[in-house]
CSV table of C-alpha atoms in Angstrom, one decimal:
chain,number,residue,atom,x,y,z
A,2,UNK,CA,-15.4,-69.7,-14.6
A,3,UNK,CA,-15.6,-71.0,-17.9
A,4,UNK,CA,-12.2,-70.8,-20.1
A,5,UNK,CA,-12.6,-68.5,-23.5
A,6,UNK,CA,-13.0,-71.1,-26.5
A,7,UNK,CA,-12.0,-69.3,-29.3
A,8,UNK,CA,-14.4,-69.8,-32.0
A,9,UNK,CA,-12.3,-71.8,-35.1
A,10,UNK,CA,-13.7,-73.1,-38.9
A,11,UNK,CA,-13.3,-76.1,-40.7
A,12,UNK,CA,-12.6,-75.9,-44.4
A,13,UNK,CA,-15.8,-76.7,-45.4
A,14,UNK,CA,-17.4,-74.4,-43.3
A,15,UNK,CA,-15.5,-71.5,-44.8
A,16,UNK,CA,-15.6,-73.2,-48.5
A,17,UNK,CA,-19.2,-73.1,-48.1
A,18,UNK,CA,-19.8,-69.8,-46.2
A,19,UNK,CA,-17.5,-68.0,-48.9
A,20,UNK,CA,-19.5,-70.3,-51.5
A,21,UNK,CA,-15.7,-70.9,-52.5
A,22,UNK,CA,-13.6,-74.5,-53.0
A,23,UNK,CA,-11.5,-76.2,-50.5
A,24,UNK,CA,-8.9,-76.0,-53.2
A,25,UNK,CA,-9.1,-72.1,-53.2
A,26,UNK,CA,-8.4,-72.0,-49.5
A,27,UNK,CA,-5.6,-74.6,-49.8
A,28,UNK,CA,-3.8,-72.2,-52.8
A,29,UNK,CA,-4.6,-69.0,-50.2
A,30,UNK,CA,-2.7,-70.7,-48.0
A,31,UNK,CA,0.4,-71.9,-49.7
A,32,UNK,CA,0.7,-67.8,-51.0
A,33,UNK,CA,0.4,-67.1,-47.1
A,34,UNK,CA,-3.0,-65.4,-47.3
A,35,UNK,CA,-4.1,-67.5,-44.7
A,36,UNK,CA,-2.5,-69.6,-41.9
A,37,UNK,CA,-4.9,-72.6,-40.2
A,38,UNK,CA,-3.6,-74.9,-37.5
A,39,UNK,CA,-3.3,-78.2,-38.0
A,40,UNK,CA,-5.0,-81.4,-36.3
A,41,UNK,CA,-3.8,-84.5,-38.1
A,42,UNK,CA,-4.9,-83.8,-41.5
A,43,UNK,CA,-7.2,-81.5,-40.4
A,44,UNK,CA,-7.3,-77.5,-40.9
A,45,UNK,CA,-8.0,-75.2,-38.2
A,46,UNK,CA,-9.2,-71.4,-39.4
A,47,UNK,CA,-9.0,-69.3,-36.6
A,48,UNK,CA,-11.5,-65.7,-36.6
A,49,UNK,CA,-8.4,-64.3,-37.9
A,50,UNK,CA,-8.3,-66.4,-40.8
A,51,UNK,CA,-12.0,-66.0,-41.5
A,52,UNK,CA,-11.6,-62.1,-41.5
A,53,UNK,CA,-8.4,-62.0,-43.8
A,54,UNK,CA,-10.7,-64.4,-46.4
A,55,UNK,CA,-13.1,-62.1,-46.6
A,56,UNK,CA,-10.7,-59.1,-47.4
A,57,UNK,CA,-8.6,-61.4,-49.7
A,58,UNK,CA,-12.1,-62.2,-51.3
A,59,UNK,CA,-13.6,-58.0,-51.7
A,60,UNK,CA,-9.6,-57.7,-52.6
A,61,UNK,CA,-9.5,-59.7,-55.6
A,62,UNK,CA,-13.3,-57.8,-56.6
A,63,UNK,CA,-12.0,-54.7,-56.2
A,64,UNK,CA,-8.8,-55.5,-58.4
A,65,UNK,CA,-6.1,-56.0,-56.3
A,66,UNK,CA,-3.8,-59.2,-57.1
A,67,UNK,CA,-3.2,-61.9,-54.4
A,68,UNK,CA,0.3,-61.1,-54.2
A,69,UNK,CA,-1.2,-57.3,-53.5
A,70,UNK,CA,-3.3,-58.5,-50.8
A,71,UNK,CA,-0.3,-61.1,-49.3
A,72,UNK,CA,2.2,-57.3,-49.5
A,73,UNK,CA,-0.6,-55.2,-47.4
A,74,UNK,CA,-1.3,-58.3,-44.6
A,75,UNK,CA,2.8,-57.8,-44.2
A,76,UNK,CA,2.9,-54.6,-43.9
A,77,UNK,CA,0.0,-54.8,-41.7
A,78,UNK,CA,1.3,-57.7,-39.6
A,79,UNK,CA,4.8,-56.3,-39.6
A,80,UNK,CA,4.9,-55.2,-35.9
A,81,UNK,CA,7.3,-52.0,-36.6
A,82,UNK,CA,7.0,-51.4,-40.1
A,83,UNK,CA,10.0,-49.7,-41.4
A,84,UNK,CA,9.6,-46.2,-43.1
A,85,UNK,CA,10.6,-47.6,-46.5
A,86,UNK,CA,7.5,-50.3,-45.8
A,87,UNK,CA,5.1,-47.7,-44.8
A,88,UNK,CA,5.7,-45.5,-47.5
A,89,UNK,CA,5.4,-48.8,-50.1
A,90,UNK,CA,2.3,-49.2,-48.7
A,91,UNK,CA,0.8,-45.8,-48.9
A,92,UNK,CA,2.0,-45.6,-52.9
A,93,UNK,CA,-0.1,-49.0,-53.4
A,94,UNK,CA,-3.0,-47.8,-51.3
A,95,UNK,CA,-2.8,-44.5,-53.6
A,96,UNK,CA,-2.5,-46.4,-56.8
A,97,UNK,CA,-5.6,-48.5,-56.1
A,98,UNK,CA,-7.1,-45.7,-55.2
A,99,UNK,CA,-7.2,-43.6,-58.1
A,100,UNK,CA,-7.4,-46.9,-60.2
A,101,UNK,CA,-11.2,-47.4,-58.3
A,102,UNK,CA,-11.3,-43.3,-58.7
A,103,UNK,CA,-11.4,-43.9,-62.7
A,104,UNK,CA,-13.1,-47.0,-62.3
A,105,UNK,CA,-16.3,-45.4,-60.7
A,106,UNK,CA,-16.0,-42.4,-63.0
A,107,UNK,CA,-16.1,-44.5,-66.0
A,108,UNK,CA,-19.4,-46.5,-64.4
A,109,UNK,CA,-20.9,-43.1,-64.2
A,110,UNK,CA,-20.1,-42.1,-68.1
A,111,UNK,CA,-21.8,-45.4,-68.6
A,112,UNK,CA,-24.5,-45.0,-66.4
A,113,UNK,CA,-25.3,-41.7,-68.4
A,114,UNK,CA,-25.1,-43.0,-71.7
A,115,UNK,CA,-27.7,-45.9,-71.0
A,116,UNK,CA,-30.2,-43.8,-69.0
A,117,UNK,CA,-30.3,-41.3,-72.2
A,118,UNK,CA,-30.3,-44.9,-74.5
A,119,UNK,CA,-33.6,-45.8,-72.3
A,120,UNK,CA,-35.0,-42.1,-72.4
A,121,UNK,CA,-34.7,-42.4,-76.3
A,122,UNK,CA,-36.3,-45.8,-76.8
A,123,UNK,CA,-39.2,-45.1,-74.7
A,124,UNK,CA,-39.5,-41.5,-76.1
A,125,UNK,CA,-39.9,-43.9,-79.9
A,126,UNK,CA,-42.0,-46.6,-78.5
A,127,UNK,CA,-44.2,-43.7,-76.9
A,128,UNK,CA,-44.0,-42.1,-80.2
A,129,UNK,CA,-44.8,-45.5,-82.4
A,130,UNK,CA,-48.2,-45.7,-80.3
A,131,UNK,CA,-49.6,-42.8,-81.6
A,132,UNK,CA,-49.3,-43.7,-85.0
C-alpha cells in the first residue's frame, strides 16, 4: 500500500499560480494568514495554506482587511469558539454583508444610468444619419 503524500507548494509555485510576489506571501505569513513548514530555508505550503490564500486573496477583493480575514480564520480555527467569539463573528459577517448589499445596489444605479447614457447616444447618432 502506498502511504498518502500529502500534496505541498513551494513559494514560487503559489506566487505564480496566485500571479502574486513571494514577498506577499512572506507578509501573509508574519500577519498569520498563512503557516508553511519549514525545510532549511525552504517554505512548505500545505493544501491548507493554498485554500486560505485564495480566500485571503477574494477577501481583500471583496473588501475585507487582512486583519478581517486573520479575526474570521480564528474564529474558524478556534476549536470551541466561545459565545462572545461567535457572536463577534456573526456582527462582522453581517457588516460585510450589508456593506457588499449597498455595494451591488450602487453597481446597479450605475449600471442604469449608463445603459440609458448608451440608449441616448445611439438614439443621436441614429438621429445625425438622417440628416
Amino acid at each position: 500500500m502506498m502511504p498518502n503524500k500529502e500534496v505541498t507548494y513551494t513559494i514560487s509555485e503559489l506566487a505564480d499560480e496566485f500571479d502574486i510576489t513571494p514577498r506577499t506571501l512572506r507578509h501573509y505569513e508574519e500577519l498569520g494568514l498563512l503557516s508553511p513548514r519549514r525545510r532549511g530555508n525552504a517554505r512548505i505550503y500545505s493544501h491548507k495554506d493554498r485554500i486560505r490564500l485564495a480566500l485571503t486573496l477574494r477577501g481583500k477583493r471583496l473588501g475585507f482587511s487582512l486583519v478581517e480575514i486573520r479575526e474570521l480564520f480564528d474564529l474558524y480555527d478556534a476549536e470551541h469558539s466561545s459565545r462572545p467569539q461567535l457572536h463577534s463573528m456573526i456582527a462582522m459577517i453581517a457588516e460585510k454583508r450589508a456593506s457588499l448589499q449597498q455595494q451591488q445596489d450602487d453597481i446597479q444605479k450605475v449600471l442604469a444610468e449608463l445603459d440609458a447614457a448608451d440608449i441616448k447616444a445611439r438614439e443621436a447618432l441614429e438621429k445625425m444619419k438622417h440628416h
